[in-house]
Short mmCIF file of C-alpha atoms in Angstrom, two decimals:
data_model
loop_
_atom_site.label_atom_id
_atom_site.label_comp_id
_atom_site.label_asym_id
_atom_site.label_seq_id
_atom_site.Cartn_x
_atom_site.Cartn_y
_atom_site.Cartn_z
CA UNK A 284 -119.19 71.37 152.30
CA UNK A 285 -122.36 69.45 151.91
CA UNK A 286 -122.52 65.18 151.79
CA UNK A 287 -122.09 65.34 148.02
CA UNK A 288 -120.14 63.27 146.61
CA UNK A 289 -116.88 65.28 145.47
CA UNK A 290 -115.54 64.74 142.01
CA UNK A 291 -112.26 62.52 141.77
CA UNK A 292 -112.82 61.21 145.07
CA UNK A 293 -114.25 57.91 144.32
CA UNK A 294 -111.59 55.25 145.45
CA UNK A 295 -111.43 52.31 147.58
CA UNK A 296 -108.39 53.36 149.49
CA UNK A 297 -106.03 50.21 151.49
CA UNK A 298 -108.24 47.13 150.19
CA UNK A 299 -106.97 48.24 146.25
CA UNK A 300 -103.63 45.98 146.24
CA UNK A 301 -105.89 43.34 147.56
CA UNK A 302 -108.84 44.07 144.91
CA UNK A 303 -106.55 44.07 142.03
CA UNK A 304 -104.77 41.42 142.77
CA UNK A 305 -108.02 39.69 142.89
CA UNK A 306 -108.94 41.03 139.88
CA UNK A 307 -105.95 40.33 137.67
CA UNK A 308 -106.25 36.78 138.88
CA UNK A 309 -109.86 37.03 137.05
CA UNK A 310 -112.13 37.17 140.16
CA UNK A 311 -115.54 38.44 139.36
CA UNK A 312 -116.19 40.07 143.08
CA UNK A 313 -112.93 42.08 142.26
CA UNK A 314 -114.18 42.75 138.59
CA UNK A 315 -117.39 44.11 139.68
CA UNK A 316 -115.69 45.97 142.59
CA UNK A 317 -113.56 47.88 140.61
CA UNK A 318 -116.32 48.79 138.00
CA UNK A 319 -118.56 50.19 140.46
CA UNK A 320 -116.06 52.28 142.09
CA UNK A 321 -114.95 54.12 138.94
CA UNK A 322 -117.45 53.58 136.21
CA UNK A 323 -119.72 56.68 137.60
CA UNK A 324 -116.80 58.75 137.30
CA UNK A 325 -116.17 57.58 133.76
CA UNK A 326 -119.56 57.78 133.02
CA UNK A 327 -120.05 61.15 134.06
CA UNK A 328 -117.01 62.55 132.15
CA UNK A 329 -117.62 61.07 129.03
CA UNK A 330 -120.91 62.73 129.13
CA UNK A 331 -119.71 66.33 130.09
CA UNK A 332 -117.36 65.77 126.99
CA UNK A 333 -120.72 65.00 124.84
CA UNK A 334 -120.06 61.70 123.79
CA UNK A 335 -122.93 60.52 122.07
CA UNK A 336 -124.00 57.04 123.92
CA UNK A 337 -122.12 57.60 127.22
CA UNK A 338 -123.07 54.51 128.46
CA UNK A 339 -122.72 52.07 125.73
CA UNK A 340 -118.94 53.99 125.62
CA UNK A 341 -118.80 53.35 129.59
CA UNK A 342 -119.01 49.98 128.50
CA UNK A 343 -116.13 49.76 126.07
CA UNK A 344 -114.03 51.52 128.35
CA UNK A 345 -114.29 48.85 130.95
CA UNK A 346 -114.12 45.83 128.65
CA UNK A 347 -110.89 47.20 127.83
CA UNK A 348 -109.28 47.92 131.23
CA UNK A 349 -110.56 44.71 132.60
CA UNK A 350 -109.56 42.86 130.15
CA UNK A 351 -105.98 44.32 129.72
CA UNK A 352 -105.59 43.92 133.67
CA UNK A 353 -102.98 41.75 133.30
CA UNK A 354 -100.66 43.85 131.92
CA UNK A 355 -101.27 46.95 134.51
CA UNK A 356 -99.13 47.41 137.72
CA UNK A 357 -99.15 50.26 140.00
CA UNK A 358 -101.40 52.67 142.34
CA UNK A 359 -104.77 53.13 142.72
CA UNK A 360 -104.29 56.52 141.58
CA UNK A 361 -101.92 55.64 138.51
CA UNK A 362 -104.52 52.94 137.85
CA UNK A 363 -107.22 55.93 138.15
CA UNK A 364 -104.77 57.48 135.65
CA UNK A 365 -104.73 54.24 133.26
CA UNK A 366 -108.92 54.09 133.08
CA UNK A 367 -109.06 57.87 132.16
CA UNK A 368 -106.35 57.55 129.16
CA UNK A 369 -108.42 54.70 127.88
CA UNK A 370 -111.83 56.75 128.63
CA UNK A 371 -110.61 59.76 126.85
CA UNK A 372 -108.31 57.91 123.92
CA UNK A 373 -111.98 55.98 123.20
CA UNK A 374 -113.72 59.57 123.59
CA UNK A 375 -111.26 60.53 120.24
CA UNK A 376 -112.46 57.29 118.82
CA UNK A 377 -116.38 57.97 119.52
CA UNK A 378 -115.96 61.57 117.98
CA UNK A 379 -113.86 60.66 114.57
CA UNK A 380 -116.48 57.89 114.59
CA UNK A 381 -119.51 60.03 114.53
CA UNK A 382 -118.17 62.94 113.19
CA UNK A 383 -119.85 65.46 114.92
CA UNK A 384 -119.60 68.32 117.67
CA UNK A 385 -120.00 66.96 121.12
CA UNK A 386 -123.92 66.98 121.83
CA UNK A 387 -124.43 69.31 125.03
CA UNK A 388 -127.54 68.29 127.16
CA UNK A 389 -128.91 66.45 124.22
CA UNK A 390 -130.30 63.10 123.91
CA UNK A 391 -128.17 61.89 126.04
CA UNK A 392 -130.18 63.91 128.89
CA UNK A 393 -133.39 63.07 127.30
CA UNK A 394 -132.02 59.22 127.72
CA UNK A 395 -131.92 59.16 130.93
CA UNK A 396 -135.27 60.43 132.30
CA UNK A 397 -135.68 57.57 131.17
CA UNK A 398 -134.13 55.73 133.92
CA UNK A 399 -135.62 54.38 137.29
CA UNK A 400 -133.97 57.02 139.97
CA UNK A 401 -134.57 56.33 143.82
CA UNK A 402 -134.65 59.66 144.62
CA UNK A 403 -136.01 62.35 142.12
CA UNK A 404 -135.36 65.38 143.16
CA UNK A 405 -131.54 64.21 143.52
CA UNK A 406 -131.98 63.00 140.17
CA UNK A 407 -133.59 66.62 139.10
CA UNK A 408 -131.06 68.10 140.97
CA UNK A 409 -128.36 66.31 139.46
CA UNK A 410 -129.08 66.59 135.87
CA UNK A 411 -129.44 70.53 136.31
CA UNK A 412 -125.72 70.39 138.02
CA UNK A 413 -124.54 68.53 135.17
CA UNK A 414 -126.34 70.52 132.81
CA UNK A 415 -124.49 74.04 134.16
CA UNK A 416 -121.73 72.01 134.35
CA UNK A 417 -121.76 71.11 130.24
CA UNK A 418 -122.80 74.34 129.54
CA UNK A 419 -119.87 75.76 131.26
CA UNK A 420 -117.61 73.49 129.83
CA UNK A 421 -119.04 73.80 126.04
CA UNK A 422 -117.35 77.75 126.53
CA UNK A 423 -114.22 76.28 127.09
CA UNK A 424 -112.17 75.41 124.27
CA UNK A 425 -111.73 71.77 123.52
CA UNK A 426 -108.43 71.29 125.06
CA UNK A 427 -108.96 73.45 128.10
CA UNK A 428 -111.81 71.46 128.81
CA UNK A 429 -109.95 67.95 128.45
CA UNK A 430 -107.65 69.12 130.98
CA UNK A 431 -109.50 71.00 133.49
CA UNK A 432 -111.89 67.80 133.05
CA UNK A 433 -109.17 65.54 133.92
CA UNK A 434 -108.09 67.64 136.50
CA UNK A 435 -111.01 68.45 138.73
CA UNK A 436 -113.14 65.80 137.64
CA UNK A 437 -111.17 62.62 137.10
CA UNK A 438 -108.36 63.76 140.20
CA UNK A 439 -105.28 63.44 137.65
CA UNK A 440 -101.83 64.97 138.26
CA UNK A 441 -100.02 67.47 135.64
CA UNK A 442 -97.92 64.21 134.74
CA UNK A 443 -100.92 61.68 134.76
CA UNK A 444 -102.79 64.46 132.20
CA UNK A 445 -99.87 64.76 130.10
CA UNK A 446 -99.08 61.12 129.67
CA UNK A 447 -103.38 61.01 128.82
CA UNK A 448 -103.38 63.48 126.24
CA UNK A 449 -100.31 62.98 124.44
CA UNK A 450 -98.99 66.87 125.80
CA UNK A 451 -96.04 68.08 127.03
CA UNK A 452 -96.40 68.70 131.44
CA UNK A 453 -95.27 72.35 130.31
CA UNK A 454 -98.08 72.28 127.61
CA UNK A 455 -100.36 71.05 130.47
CA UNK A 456 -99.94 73.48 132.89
CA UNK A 457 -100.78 76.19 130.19
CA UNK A 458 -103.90 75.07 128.94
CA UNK A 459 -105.22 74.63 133.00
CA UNK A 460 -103.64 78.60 133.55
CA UNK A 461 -105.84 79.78 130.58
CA UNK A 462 -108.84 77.31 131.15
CA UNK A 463 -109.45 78.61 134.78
CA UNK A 464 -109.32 82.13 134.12
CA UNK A 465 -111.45 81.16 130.98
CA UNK A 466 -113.62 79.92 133.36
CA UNK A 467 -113.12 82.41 136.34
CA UNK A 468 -114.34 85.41 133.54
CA UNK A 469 -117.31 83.21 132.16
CA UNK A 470 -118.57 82.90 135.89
CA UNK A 471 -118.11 86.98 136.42
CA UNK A 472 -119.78 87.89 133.70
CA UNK A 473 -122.85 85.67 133.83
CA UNK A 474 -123.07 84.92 137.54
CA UNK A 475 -125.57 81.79 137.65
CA UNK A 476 -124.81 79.69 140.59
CA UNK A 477 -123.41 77.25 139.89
CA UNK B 197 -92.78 81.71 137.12
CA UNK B 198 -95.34 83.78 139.07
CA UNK B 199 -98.14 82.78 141.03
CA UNK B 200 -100.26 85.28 138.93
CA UNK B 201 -98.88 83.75 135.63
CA UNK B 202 -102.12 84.40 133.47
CA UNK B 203 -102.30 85.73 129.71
CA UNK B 204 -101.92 89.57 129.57
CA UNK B 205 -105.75 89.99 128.81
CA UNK B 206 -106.53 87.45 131.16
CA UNK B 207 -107.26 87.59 135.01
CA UNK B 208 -104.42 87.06 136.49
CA UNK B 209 -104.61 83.16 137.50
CA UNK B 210 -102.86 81.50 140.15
CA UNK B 211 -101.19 78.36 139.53
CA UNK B 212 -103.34 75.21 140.85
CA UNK B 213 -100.74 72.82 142.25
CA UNK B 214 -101.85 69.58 143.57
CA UNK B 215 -102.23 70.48 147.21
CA UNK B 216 -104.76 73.49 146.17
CA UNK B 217 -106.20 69.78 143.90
CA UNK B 218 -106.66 67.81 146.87
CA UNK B 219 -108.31 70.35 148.66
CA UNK B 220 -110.81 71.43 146.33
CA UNK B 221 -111.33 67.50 145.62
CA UNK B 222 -111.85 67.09 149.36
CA UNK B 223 -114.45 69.90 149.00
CA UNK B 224 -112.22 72.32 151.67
CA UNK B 225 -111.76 75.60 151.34
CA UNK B 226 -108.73 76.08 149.08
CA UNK B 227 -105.11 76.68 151.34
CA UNK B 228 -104.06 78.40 148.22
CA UNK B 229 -105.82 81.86 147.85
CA UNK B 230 -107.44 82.53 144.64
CA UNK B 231 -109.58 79.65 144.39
CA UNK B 232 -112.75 79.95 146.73
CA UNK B 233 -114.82 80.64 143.44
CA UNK B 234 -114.09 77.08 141.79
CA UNK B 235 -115.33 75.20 144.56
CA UNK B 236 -119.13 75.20 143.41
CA UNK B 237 -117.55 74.37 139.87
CA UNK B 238 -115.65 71.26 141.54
CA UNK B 239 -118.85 69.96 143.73
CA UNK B 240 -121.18 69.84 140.57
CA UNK B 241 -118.66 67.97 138.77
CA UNK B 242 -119.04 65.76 141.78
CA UNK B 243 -122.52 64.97 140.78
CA UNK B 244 -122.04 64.55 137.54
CA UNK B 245 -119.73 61.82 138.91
CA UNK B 246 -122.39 59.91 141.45
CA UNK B 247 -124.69 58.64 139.14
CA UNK B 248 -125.23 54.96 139.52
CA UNK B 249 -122.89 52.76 137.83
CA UNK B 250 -124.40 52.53 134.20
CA UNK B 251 -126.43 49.44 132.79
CA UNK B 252 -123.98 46.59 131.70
CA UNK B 253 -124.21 45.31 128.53
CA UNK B 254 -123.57 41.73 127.28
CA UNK B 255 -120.27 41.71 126.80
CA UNK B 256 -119.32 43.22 130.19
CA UNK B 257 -121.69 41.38 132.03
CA UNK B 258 -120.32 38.31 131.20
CA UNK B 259 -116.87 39.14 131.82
CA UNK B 260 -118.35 40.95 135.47
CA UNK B 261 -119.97 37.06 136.15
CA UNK B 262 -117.83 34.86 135.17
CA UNK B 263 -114.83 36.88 135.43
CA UNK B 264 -111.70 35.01 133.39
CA UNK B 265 -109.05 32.60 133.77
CA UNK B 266 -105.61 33.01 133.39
CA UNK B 267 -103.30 31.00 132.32
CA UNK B 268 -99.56 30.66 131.00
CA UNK B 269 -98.79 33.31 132.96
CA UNK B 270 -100.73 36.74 133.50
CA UNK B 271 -102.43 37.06 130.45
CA UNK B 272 -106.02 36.80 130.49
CA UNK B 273 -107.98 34.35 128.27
CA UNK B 274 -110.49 35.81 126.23
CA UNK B 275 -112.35 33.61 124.01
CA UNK B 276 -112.03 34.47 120.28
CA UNK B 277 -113.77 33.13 116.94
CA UNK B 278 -111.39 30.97 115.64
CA UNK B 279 -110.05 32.04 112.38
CA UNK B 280 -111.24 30.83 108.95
CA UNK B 281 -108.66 28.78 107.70
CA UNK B 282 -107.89 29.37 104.10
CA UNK B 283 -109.78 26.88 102.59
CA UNK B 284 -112.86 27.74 104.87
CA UNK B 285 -112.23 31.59 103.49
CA UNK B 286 -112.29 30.91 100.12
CA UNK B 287 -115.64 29.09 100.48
CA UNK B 288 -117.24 31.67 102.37
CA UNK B 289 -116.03 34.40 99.61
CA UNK B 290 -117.60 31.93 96.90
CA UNK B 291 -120.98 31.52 98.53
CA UNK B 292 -120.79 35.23 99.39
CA UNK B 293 -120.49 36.13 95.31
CA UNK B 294 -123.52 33.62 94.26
CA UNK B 295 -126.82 34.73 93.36
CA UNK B 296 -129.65 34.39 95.01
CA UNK B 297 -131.33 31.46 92.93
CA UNK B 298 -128.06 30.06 92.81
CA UNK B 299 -127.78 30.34 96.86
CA UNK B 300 -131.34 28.23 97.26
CA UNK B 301 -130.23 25.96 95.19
CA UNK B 302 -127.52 25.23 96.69
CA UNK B 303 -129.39 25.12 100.28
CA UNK B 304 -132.32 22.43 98.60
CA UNK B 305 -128.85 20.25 97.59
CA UNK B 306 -127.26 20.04 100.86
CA UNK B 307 -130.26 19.78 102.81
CA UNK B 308 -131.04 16.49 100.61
CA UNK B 309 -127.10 15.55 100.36
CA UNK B 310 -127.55 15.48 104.58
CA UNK B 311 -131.17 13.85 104.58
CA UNK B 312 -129.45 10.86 101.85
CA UNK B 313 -125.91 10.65 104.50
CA UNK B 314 -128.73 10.47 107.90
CA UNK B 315 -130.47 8.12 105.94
CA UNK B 316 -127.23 5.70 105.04
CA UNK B 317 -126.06 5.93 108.53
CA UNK B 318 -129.67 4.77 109.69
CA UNK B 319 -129.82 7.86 112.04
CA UNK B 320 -133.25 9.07 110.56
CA UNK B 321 -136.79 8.23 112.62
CA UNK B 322 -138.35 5.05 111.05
CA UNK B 323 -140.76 6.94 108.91
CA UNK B 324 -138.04 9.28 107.02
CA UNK B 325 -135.79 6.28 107.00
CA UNK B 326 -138.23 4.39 105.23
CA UNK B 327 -139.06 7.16 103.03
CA UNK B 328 -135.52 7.74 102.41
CA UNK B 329 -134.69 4.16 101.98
CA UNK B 330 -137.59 3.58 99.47
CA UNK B 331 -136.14 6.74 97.70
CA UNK B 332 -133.07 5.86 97.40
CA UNK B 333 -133.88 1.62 96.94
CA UNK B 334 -136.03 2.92 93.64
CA UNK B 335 -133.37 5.85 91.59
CA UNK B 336 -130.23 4.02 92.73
CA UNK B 337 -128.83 1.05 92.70
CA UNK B 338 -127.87 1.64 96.36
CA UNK B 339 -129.92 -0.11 99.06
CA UNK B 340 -130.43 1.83 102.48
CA UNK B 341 -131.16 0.44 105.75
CA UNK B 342 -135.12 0.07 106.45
CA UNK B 343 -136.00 -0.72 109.66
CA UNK B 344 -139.75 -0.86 108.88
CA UNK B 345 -139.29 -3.57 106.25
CA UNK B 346 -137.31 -5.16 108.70
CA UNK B 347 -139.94 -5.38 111.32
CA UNK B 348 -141.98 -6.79 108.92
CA UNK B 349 -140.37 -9.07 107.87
CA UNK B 350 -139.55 -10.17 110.99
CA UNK B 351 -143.08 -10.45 111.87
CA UNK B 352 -144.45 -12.60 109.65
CA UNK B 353 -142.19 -15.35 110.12
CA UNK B 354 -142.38 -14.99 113.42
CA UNK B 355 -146.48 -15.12 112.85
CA UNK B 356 -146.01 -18.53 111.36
CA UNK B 357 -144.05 -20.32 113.56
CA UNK B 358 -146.56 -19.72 115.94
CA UNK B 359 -149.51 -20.49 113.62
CA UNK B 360 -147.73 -23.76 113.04
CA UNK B 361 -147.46 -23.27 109.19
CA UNK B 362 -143.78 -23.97 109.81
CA UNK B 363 -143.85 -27.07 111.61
CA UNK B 364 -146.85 -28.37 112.23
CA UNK B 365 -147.31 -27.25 115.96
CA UNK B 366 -148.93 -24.65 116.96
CA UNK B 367 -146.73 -21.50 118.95
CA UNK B 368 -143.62 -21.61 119.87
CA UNK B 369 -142.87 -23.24 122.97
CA UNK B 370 -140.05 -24.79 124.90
CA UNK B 371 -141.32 -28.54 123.99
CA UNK B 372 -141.25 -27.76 120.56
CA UNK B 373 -137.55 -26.76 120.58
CA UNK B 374 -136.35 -29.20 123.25
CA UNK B 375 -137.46 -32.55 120.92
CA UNK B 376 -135.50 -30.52 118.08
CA UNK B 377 -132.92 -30.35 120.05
CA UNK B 378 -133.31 -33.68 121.52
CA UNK B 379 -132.95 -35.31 118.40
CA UNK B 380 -129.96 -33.58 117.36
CA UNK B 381 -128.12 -34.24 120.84
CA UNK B 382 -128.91 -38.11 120.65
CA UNK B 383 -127.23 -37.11 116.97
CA UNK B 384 -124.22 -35.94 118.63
CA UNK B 385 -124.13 -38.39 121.37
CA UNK B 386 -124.39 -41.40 118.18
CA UNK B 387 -121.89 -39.84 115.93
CA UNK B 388 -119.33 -37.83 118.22
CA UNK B 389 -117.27 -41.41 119.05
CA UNK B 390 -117.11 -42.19 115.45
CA UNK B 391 -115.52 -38.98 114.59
CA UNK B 392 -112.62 -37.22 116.08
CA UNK B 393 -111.27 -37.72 119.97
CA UNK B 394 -111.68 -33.86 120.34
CA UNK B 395 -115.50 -33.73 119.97
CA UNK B 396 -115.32 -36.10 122.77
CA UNK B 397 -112.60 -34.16 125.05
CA UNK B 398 -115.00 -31.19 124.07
CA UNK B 399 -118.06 -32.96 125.32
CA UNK B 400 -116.38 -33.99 128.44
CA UNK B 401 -118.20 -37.34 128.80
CA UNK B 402 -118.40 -38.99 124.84
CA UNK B 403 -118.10 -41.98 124.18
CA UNK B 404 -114.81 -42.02 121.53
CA UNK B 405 -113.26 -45.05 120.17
CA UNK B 406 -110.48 -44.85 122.63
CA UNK B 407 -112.95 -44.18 125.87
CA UNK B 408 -110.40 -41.22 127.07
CA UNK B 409 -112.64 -38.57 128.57
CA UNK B 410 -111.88 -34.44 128.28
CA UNK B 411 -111.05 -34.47 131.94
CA UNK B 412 -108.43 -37.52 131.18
CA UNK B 413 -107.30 -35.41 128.36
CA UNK B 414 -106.83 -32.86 130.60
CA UNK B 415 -105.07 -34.30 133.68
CA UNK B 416 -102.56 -34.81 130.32
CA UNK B 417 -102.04 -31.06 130.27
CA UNK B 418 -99.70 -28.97 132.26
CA UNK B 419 -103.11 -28.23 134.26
CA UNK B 420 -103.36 -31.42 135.54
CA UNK B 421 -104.24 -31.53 139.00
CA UNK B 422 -106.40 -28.01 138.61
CA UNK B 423 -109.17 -30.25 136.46
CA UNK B 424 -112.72 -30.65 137.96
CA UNK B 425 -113.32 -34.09 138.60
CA UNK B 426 -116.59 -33.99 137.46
CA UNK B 427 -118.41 -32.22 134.02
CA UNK B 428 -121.29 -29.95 134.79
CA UNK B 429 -124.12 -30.35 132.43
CA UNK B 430 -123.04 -27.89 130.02
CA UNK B 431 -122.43 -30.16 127.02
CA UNK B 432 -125.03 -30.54 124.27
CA UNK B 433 -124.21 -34.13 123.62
CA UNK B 434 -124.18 -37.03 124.98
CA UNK B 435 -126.73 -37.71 128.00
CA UNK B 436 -126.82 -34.39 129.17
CA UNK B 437 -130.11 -34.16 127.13
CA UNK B 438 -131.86 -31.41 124.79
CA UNK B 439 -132.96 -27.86 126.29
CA UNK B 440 -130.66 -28.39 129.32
CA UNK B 441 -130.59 -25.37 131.15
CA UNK B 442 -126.60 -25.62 130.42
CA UNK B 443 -127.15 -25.59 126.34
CA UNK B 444 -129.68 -22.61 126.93
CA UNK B 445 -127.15 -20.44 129.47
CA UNK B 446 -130.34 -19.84 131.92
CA UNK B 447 -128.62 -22.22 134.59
CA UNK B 448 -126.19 -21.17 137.68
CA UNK B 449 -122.93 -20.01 136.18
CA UNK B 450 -120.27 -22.88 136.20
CA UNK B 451 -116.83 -22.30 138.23
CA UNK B 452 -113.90 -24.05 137.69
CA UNK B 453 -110.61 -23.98 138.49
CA UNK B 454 -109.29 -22.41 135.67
CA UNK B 455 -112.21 -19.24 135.88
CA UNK B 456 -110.84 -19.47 139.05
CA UNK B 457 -107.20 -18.77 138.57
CA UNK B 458 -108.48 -16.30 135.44
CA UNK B 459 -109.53 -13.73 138.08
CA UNK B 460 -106.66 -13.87 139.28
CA UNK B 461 -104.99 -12.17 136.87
CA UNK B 462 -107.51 -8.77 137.10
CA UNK B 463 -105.66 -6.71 139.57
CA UNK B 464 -102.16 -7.24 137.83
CA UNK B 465 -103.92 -5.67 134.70
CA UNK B 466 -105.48 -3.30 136.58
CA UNK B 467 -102.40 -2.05 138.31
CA UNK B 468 -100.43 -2.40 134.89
CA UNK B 469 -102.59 0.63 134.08
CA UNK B 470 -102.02 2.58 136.87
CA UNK B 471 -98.45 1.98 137.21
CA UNK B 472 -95.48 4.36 136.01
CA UNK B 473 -94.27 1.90 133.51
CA UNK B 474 -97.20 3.06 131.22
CA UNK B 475 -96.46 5.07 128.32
#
């Protein structure tokens, strides 16, 4: 395994009861801790699903959680669980909003050449891996994809992804069976590496 | 259920539980067999998931600096607009449904309606309160405040005093006012014992019918004993003369017993507010 980062792994481990304790009590360190650790996650899920300004819905997301703190108690990963019901329930939002198909590799690629990268041929190297990524994903069927998303991407357990998506565990563990063989036959047949 | 539990046109798919999760999340080869191939899948997501954290926006930021306070428990203060009341609602839906001549209009009359209240509360710089005042002084029967008349005014009586139009001397100086005010003490001094004992007691040292001074008068008081035993020249009658520096307040402040005992009573006040016995 190579030093990328791996999806769903972003956490800040045996300082969280401390951080969100912090952070409920309103502390900005704690605030801004929490949003770096899982905004890129966020960020990079809502654009795989082709929202339309994933940033700007980044945003919203975290206004949200951070402000509804207060009423949240548990885990790191059941508050990983929490920020990814809100992420996707706003996704529903953005789409009935817009009204349109989720935009693969659109503007929101063109967007963010855009932006000042330390590195660019990480950066070039990481928009092509999203790219495959979205272009993978756009085979899938809508609610394959929300899972297998939520699975892989955002770490979530069968129960954490049924609670999210308003399914049945049962229902759950269906649409990840058909997604990865979905996805298993897409990468036989056209055998880009990913 | 299977392992292989996949459609019948499918692959057959193993089952991903959440130790085959972890692993593939911790980029390891997969300890349940079947699922080598989704580990590239799993590391690009990965990427997708490192970008930097994305640009905050107002809203955020704010909340990110200055973070919020809670109180009344656990719930989080968030500032809100406060909500029109009724009466404030009805006016906005009136001025929303006017036209737009009928909008200026209305903007021209309370821009002058706040200019005319500035102007009566003598708020306005001396140049728009004069213009105001002269304004208002001419269509109404309403006079405003005009400190620029005022200062004139001011100044030309002022300019003749020290012309000596007034009274015949020139500026106005210290002598001038001290033989005014010389004549009028020797006034006092001639007419205070013909008149009542209390001018006298007042004056300290006049010369009354009965020749009882203020400080006798006073040793007749409850405060007898506490009396100075003798008068500063603060009187304006009398001997004590015109333009003394007692008439004028410019000399040393006077103490006397009573000013005396009248500080004493500062700290009792003082701790009267502090105290529990305060409302």
């Amino acid at each position: 395994m190579s030093d990328r980062r791996v999806a769903g792994r972003a956490r800040i481990g045996t300082d969280f009861d401390s951080v969100l304790q912090a952070a409920r009590s309103g502390a900005p360190w704690a605030l801004e801790r929490l949003y770096q650790v899982f905004s890129p996650t966020v960020l990079g899920y809502l654009r795989i699903q082709g929202a339309g300004d994933p940033e700007d819905l980044t945003n919203e997301v975290f206004l949200g959680v951070l402000r509804g703190l207060a009423a949240f108690a548990g885990t790191e990963e059941a508050f990983r669980s929490w920020i990814f019901t809100v992420a996707h329930s706003r996704l529903i939002d953005d789409r009935r909003r817009t009204s349109r198909r989720p935009q693969i590799g659109g503007d929101a690629f063109d967007r963010d050449l855009d932006r000042p990268g330390g590195d660019a041929e990480a950066d070039a190297l990481q928009r092509l891996g999203s790219q495959r990524v979205q272009a993978l994903c756009e085979q899938l069927v809508a609610d394959q994809r929300d899972v297998l998303l939520l699975r892989l991407m955002a770490g979530l357990t069968i129960e954490a992804i049924a609670e999210a998506l308003g399914k049945s565990e049962g229902a759950v563990k269906a649409l990840q069976r058909r997604g990865l063989a979905k996805l298993r036959k897409i990468l036989e047949r056209d055998p880009v590496p990913l | 259920m299977s392992p292989f539990d996949g459609d019948t046109d499918e692959m057959p798919t193993p089952v991903l539980d959440d130790r085959a999760l972890d692993a593939l999340l911790r980029g390891t080869p997969s300890p349940q067999a079947g699922f080598d191939w989704l580990l590239p899948f799993v590391e690009d997501l990965g990427v997708a998931s490192s970008e930097p954290a994305p640009v905050v926006h107002a809203a955020l930021a704010r909340l990110l600096a200055d973070g919020f306070s809670t109180s009344g428990g656990d719930q989080p203060v968030v500032p809100a607009a406060p909500a029109p009341t009724p009466s404030r609602a009805r006016l906005v839906r009136r001025l929303a449904g006017l036209g737009l001549v009928a909008k200026v209009a209305l903007g021209v009359g309370v821009a002058a309606a706040s200019t005319t209240a500035a102007g009566a509360a003598g708020v306005l710089p001396a140049p728009a309160q004069h213009a105001v005042a002269t304004v208002v002084d001419a269509t109404t029967p309403f006079t405003f405040p005009d400190r620029a008349s005022d200062k004139a005014v001011t100044g030309a009586t002022v300019s003749r005093d020290a012309t000596g139009a007034s009274d015949g001397v020139a500026g106005v100086d210290g002598k001038a006012v001290s033989d005014e005010a010389r004549n009028k003490g020797q006034d006092a001094g001639t007419t205070s014992g013909d008149t009542t004992n209390a001018g006298a007691a007042s004056n300290g040292t006049g010369s009354s019918g009965s020749g009882a001074t203020g400080i006798d008068r006073a040793n007749e008081t409850p405060a007898a004993g506490n009396t100075p035993t003798s008068v500063p020249g603060r009187g304006n009658g009398g001997t004590s003369g015109p333009g003394s520096q007692g008439s004028n307040g410019g000399g040393p402040p006077v103490t006397t017993p009573a000013a005396a005992r009248s500080t004493n009573t500062v700290p009792a006040a003082a701790s009267s507010n502090s105290g529990p016995g305060r409302p």
